[in-house]
Structures are given as C-alpha cells and as structure tokens.
CSV table of C-alpha atoms in Angstrom, one decimal:
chain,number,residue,atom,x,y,z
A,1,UNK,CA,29.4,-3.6,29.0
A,2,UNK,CA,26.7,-1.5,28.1
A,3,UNK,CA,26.6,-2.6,24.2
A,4,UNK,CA,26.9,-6.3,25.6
A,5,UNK,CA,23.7,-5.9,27.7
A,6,UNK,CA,21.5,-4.2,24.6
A,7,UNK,CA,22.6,-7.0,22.4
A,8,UNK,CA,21.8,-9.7,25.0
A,9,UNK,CA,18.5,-7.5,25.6
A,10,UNK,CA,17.8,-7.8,21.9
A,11,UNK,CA,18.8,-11.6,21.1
A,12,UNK,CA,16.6,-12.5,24.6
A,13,UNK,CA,13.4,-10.3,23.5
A,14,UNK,CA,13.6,-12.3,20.0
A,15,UNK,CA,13.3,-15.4,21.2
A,16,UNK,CA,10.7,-14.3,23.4
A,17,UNK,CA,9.1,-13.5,20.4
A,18,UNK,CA,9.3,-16.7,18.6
A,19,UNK,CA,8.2,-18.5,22.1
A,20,UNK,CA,5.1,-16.4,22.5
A,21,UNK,CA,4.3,-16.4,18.6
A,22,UNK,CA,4.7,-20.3,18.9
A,23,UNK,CA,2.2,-20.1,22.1
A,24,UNK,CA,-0.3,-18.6,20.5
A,25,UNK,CA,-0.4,-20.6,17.2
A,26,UNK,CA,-1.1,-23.3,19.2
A,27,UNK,CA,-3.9,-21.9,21.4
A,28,UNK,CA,-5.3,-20.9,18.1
A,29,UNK,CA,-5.4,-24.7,16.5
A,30,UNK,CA,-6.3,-26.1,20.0
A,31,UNK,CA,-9.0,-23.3,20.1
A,32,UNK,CA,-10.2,-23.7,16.2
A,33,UNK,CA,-10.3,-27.5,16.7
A,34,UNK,CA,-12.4,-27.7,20.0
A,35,UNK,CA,-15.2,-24.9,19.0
A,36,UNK,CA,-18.1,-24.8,17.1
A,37,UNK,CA,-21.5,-25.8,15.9
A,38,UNK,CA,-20.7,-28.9,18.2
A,39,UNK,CA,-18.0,-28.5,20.9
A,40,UNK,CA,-15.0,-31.2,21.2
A,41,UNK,CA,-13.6,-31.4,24.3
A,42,UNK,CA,-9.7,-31.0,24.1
A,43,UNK,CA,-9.4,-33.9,26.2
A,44,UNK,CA,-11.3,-35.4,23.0
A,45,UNK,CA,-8.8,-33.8,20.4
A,46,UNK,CA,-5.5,-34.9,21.8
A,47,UNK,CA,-7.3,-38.5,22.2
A,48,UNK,CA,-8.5,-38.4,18.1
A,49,UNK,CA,-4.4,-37.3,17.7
A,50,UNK,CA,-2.7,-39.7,20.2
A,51,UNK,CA,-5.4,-42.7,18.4
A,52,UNK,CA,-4.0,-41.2,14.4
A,53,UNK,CA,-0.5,-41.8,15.9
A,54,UNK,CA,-0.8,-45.5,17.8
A,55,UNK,CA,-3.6,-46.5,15.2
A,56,UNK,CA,-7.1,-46.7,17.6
A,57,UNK,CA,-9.8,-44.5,18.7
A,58,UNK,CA,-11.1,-47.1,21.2
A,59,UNK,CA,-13.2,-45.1,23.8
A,60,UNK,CA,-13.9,-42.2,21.4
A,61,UNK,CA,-16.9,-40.7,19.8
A,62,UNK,CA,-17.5,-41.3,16.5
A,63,UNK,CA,-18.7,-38.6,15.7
A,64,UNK,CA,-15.6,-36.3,16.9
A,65,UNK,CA,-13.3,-38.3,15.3
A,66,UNK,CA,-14.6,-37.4,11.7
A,67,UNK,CA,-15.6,-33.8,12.7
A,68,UNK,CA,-11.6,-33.1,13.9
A,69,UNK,CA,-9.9,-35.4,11.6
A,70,UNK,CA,-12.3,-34.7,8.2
A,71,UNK,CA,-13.7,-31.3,8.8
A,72,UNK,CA,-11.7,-29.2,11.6
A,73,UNK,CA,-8.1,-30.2,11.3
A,74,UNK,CA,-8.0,-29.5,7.3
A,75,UNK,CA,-9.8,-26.5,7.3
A,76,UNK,CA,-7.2,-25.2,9.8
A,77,UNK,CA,-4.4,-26.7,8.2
A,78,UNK,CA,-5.4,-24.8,5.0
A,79,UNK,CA,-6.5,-21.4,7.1
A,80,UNK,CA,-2.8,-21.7,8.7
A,81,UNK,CA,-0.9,-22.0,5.1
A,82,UNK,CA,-2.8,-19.5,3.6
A,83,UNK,CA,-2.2,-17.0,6.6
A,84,UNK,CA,1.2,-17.6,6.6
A,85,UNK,CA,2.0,-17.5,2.8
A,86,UNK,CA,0.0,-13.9,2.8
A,87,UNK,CA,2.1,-12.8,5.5
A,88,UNK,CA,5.5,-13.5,4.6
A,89,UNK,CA,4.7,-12.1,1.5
A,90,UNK,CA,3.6,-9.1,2.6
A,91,UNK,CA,6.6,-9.2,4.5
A,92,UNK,CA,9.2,-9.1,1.8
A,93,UNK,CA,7.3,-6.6,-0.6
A,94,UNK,CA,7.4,-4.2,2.4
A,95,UNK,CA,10.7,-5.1,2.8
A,96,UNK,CA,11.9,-4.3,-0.7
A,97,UNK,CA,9.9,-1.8,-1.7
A,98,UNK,CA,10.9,-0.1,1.9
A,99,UNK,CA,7.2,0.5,2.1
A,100,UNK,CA,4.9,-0.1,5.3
A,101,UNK,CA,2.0,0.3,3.1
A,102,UNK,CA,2.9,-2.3,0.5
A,103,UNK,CA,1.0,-6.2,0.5
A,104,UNK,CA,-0.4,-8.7,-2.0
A,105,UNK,CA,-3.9,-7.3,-1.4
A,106,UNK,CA,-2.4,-3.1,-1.8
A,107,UNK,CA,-0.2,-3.6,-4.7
A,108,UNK,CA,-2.6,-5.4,-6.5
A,109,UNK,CA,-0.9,-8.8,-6.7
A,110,UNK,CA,-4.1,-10.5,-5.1
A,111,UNK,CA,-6.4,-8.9,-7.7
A,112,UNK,CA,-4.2,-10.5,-10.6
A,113,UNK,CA,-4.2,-14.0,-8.8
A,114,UNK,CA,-7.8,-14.1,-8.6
A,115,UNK,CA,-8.3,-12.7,-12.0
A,116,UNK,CA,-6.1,-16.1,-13.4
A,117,UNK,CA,-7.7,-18.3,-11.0
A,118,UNK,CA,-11.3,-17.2,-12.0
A,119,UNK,CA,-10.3,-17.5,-15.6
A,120,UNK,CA,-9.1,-21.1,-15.4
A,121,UNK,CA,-12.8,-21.5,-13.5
A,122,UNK,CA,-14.1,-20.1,-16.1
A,123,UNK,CA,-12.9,-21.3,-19.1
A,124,UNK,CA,-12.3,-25.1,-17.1
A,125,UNK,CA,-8.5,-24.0,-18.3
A,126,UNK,CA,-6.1,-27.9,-17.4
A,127,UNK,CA,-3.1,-27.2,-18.8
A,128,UNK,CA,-1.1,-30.2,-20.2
A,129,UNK,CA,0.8,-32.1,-17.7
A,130,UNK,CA,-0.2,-29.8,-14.6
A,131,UNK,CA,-4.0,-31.2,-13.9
A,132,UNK,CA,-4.6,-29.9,-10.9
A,133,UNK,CA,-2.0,-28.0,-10.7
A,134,UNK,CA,-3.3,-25.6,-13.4
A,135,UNK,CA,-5.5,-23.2,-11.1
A,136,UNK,CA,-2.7,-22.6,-8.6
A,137,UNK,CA,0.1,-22.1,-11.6
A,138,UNK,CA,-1.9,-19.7,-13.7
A,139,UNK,CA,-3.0,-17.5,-10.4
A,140,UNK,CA,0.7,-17.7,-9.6
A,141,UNK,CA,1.6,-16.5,-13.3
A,142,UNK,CA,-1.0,-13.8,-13.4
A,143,UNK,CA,-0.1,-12.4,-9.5
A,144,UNK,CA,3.9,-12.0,-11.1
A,145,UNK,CA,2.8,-10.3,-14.7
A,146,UNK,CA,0.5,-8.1,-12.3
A,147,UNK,CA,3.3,-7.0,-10.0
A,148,UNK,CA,5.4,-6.5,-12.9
A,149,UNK,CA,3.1,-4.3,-14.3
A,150,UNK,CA,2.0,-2.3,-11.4
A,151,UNK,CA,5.9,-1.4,-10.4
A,152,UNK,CA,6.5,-0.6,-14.2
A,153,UNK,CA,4.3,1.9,-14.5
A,154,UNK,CA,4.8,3.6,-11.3
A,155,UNK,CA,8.3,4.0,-11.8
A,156,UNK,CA,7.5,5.4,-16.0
A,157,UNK,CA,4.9,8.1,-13.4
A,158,UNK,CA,7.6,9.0,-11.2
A,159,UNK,CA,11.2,7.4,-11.6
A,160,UNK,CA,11.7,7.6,-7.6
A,161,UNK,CA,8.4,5.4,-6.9
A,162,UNK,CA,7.3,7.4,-4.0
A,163,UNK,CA,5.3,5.3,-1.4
A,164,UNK,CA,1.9,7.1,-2.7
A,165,UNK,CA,2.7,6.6,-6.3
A,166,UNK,CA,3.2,2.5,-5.9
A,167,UNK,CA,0.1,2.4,-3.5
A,168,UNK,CA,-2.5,4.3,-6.2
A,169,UNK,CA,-0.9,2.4,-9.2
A,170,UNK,CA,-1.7,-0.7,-7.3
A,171,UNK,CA,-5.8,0.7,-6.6
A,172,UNK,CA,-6.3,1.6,-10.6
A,173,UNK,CA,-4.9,-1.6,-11.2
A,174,UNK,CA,-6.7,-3.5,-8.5
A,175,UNK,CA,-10.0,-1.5,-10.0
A,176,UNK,CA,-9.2,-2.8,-13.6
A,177,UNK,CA,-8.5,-6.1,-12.5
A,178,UNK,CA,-11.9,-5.6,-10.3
A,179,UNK,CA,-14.2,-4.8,-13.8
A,180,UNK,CA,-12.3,-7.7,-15.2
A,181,UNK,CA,-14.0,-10.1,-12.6
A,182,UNK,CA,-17.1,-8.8,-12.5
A,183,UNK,CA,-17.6,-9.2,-16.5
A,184,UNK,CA,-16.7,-12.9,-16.2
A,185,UNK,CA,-19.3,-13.0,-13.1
A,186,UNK,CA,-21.8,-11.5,-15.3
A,187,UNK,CA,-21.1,-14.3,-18.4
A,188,UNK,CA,-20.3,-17.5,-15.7
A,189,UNK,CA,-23.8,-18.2,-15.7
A,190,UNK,CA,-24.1,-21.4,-13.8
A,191,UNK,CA,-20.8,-21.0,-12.5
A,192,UNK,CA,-21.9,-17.6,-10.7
A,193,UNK,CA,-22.8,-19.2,-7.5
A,194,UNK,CA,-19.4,-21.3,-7.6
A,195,UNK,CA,-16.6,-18.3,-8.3
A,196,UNK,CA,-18.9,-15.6,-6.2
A,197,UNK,CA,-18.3,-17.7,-3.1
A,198,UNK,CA,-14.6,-18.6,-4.3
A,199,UNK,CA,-14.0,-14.8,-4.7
A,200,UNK,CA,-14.9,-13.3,-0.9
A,201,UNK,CA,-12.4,-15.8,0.7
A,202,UNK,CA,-12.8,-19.1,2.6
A,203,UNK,CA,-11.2,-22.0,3.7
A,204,UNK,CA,-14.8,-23.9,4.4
A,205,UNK,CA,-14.9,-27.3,3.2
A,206,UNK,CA,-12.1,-27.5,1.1
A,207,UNK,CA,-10.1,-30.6,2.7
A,208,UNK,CA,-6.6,-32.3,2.2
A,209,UNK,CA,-6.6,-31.6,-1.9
A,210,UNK,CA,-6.2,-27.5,-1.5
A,211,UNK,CA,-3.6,-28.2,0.8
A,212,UNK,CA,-1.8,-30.1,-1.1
A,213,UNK,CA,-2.0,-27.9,-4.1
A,214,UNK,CA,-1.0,-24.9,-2.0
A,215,UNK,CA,1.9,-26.7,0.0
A,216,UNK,CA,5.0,-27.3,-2.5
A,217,UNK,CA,4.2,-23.2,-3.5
A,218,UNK,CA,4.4,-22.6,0.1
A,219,UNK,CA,7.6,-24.7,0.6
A,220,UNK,CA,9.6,-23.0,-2.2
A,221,UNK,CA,8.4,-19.3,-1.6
A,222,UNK,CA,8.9,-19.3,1.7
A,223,UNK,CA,12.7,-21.2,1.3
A,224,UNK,CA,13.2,-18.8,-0.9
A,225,UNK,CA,12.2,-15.5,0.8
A,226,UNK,CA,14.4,-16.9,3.9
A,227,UNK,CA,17.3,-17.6,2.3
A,228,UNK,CA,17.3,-13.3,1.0
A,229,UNK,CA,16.7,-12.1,4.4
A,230,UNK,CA,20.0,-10.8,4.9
A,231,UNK,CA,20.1,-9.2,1.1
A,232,UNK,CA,16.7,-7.7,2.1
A,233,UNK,CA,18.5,-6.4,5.2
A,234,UNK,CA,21.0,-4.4,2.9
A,235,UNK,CA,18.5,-3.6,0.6
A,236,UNK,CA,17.0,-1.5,3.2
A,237,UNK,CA,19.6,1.0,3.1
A,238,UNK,CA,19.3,1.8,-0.2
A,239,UNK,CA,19.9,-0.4,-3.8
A,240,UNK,CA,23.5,1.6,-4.2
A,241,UNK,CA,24.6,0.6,-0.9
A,242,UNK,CA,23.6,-3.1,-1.3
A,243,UNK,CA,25.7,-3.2,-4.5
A,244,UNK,CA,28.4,-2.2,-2.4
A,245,UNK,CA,27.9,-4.7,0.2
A,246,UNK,CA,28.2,-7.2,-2.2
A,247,UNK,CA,24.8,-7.6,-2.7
A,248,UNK,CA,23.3,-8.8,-6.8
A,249,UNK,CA,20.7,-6.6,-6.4
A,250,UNK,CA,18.6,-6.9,-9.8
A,251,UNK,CA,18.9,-10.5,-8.9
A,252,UNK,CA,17.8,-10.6,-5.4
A,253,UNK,CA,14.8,-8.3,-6.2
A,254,UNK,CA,13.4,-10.9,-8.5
A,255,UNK,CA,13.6,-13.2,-6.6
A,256,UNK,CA,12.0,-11.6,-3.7
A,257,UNK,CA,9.3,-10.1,-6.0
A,258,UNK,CA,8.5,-13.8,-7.8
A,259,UNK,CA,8.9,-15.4,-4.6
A,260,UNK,CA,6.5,-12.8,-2.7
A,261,UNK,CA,4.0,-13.4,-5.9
A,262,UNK,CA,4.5,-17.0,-6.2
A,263,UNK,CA,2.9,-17.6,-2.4
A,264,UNK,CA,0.3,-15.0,-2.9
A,265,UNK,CA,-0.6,-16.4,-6.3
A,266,UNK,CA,-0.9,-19.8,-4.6
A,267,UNK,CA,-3.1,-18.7,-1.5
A,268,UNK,CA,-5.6,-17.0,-3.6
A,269,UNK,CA,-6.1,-20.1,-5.6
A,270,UNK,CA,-7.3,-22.1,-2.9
A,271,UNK,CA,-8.7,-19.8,-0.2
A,272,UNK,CA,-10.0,-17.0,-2.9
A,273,UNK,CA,-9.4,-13.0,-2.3
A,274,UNK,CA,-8.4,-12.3,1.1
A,275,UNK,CA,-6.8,-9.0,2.4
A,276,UNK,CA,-5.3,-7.2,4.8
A,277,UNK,CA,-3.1,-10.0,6.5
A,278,UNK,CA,0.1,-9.1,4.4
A,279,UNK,CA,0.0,-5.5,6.0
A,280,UNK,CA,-1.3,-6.3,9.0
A,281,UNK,CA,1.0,-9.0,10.4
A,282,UNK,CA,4.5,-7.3,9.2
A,283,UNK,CA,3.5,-4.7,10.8
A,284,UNK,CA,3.0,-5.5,14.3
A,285,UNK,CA,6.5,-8.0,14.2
A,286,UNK,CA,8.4,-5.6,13.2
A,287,UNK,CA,6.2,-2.9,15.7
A,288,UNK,CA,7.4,-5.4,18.3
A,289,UNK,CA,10.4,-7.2,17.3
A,290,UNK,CA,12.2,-5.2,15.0
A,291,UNK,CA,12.6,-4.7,11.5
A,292,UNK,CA,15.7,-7.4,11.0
A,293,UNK,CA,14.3,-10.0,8.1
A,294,UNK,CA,16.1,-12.7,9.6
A,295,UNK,CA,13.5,-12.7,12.3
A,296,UNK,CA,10.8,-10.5,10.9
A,297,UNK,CA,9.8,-13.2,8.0
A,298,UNK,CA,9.5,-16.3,10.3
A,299,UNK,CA,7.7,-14.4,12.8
A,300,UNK,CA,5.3,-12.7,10.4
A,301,UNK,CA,4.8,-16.3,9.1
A,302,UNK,CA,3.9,-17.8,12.4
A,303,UNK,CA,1.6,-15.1,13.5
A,304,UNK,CA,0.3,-15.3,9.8
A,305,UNK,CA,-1.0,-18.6,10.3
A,306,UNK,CA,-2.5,-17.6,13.9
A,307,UNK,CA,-4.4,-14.6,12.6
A,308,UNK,CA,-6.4,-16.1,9.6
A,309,UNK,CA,-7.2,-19.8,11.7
A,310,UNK,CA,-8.8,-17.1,14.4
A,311,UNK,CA,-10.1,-14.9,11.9
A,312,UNK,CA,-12.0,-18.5,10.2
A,313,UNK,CA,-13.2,-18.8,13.5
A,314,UNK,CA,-15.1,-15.7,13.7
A,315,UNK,CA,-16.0,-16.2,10.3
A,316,UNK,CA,-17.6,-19.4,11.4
A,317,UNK,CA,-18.8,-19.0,14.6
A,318,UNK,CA,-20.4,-15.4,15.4
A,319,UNK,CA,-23.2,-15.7,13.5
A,320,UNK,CA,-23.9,-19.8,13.9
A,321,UNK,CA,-25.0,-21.2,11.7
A,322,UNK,CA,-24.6,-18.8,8.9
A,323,UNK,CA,-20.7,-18.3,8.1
A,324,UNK,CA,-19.4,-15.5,7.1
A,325,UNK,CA,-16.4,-15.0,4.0
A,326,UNK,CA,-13.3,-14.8,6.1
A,327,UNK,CA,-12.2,-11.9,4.0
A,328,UNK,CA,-14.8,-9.9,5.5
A,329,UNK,CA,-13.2,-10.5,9.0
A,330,UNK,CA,-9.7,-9.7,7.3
A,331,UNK,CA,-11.1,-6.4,6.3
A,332,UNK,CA,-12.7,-5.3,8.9
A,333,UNK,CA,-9.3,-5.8,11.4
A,334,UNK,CA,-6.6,-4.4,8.2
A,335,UNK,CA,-8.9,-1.4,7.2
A,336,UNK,CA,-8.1,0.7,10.3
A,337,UNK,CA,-4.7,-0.3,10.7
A,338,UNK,CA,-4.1,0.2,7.1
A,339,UNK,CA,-5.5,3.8,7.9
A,340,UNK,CA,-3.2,4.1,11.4
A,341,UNK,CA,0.1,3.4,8.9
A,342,UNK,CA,-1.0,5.8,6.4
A,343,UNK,CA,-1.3,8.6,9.3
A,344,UNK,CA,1.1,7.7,10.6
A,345,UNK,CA,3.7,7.8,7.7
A,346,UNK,CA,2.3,10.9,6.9
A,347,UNK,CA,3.4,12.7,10.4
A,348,UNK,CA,6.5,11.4,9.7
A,349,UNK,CA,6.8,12.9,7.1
A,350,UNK,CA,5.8,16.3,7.9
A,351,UNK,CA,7.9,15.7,11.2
C-alpha cells in the first residue's frame, strides 16, 4: 500500500511538473510579447493571433500588428529554441558524464561552436550545396571535434575522468579557443563591429531566417536525445552495468555526445555565446523533479525556453533603451549557482 502511494506520489508530482513548467512558458511569451519600449495590451496580442488565424486585423493597431508579428513573436520564437536546445543539452552531458558540473558553456563545446561560426564570418565560408546552412553546420562540426577533444585528453590526464579533471580540461580549452577568437577579432577589421556583437549573445533582430536555420538542428537533436533517455538512465549506474542491461554503450554515448553538440553547435550559430543555461536548468528539474531522463530532458527543455525569453527580456528592458547581450544576464544568474554545485559537490564529498 505504502509503495503504491510513493509511486502515485511520484507519477502525480511529475505531471505537476510538466503543468507548471507549461504555465510558466506561457506567462513568459504572453509577458515577452506585451512589454517593452511600447506596451501591447494582451487583449491586443491574442487579437493580432486570432486575425493571423481567421485572416483580418480589422479593429487593430497598425502599429502592434507589425511590432508582435515582425519584431516580438520571432525574437521570442528564436530566444525560446535557443533556451531549450542549451538546456537539453546540458541535460544529457550531465547525464552522461554523471557530472552536475558539466554544460555546453563548462566543457567547452560553446567556445568550439563560436570559434566555427566566427570563422565562416570571417572567411564568408558557403560551403557547396549548404548556403545558408553553412554557418550553423560548421559551428555544429567544430562544437563535436571540441567535445571530442576535451574528453580525450582528460581521460589520457586521468583514465577515471574525475569531475574536476573534465571541468579544467574544458577552461584551458575554452581559454585556447578564447585567444583563437580574439586574434580573428583583431584581423576582422570591418567585420569587428559585426562578430563582436554576434559573440556576447543575442536574439535582437534576427527574425524568421535564424529560426529556420536553427529549427531542423533542434528537431533532430532533441528526437534524438529523447529517444536515449532510458539508456542514459542505465548509464547512470555505471558503463559496466549498462552493458549488462543490454545497453550498446559506445553507441549510445555518441549519440548522446553528437546529439548534445549538434543543438549546442546550432544555438551558438544564431544567438552567439551564451552560458550558463545548460547548468542552470538541469539542475533545478532534477532539484525538483527528479533525476529520471525520461522526464528530466523534456522538462529541462520547457523551462529552457522560459528562462532565456525572460532572460531577453531583462536584456531588453532594464536599461531602455539601451539593450544589454543576453549572455550577460545568463551569467550573472549561472555564475553563483555554478559556484553553489561546486560547494556543494565538494561537501559531498568530504561527507
């Protein structure tokens, strides 16, 4: 009786989960939509929507129908898909690596996506048959070689890739990869202005083409990452254990790792460097939901989404009408709960 009630306890404080996490997703679009520089009414929103649907915006302003439709909805669109890709991601490189600690922006995997996408800036890199698509697939190529490397040489330091080994492999890289940016900054000359901006993290003004260079990324590494949630469920308990349970591990790893790379890759080439949200999010679903990957991906995307679209509100709004890079905002929230995980692993340990 009393096993029945914990598991109808648990299933029930899931979907609570998913139903507040789906709550406040949409405060935050409602929220993002209706305030700035000039304030829409949200009678004035669901009006612009309901006229997209049926066809006519008799009876509404002009003027809010193109700043929703042409300059809010987008931008949030794109803050939303970038939130969620970074989060998920994080998500599954905690996951695997069976490391609180570990994120696109930690491991280094953000610093090799904008290295590739500042290149292709750069050198106006448009590969044969990808066109646009070039920026987004050579971020995504350079976040996986960067991953690759970063776990390769913590496991030639120390073969049982301790938490603090995988973490300071991913800062020398992340500094390397840093020096590498700042001497194509210094030789970009008229492009300074262009991958400066690009390079603290924003979603301003981009419109419907970044999202629909980052949405077919975002489609397959999220399908993918759900579809190994139970594998990173066994994985958990150790690689030799997973074997056991029938689990391919080498296989399931890469795809986790390519997957995990693949969105963060993607997000960096159309919002630029933005941290934190990978550690951040994963951390507070499974702080309230639990650590099983079925749930704890889908969540962490969700809340993803909510996070940056309120964080490129702040970015936006608090210091009117100068905006601020949104990866400043990131920072300034993942900074001290980056340092609360770190103290806290480290009593932990000692306990």
């Amino acid at each position: 009786m009393l096993k029945r009630f914990i598991r109808t306890f648990s299933v029930s404080k899931i979907w609570v989960g998913y139903v507040l996490s789906a709550l406040l997703l949409v405060f935050a679009f409602c929220l993002a939509i209706t305030v700035g520089t000039v304030q829409v009414p949200l009678k004035e929103m669901l009006q612009i929507f309901g006229g997209t649907l049926f066809g006519t915006y008799e009876g509404i302003e002009p003027m809010f129908t193109t700043i929703v439709l042409y300059i809010r909805f987008p931008r949030v669109v794109l803050a939303a898909l970038v939130g969620a890709s970074l989060a998920v991601a994080g998500a599954s490189f905690q996951g695997l690596l069976k490391n609180p600690l570990a994120d696109p922006y930690t491991l280094g995997v953000s610093s090799g996506a904008s290295v590739g996408a500042v290149m292709t800036i750069f050198l106006g890199l448009t590969l044969p048959g990808l066109g646009r698509f070039t920026l987004p697939t050579v971020s995504i190529l350079a976040a996986i070689l960067t991953l690759m490397i970063v776990l390769s040489f913590a496991r030639y330091v120390d073969r049982a890739m301790k938490m603090e080994t995988i973490i300071l492999t991913g800062i020398i890289f992340s500094s390397f990869l840093g020096s590498t940016l700042s001497l194509m900054i210094t030789l970009s000359g008229e492009d300074l202005r262009q991958i400066i901006t690009w390079l603290l993290g924003s979603v301003s003004m981009r419109g419907w083409e970044y999202i629909h260079l980052i949405a077919p990324f975002f489609v397959i590494g999220s399908m993918l990452l759900m579809w190994n949630a139970r594998e990173l469920n066994a994985m958990a308990f150790g690689e030799e254990r997973a074997h056991h349970l029938g689990v391919n591990v080498q296989l399931r790893k890469y795809i986790v790792l390519v997957s995990g790379s693949l969105l963060t890759g993607a997000a960096v080439a159309v919002s630029g460097t933005i941290g934190f949200v990978g550690l951040v999010v994963p951390h507070m679903v499974r702080t309230a939901w639990g650590a099983d990957h079925r749930h704890v991906l889908p969540l962490s995307m969700i809340n993803g989404a909510s996070l940056l679209i309120v964080c490129d509100l702040i970015a936006r709004t608090i210091l009117s009408p100068t905006e601020l890079p949104i990866g400043v905002i990131t920072a300034l929230i993942g900074a001290p709960v980056f340092g609360y995980i770190l103290i806290t692993q480290r009593k932990e340990r000692r306990g």
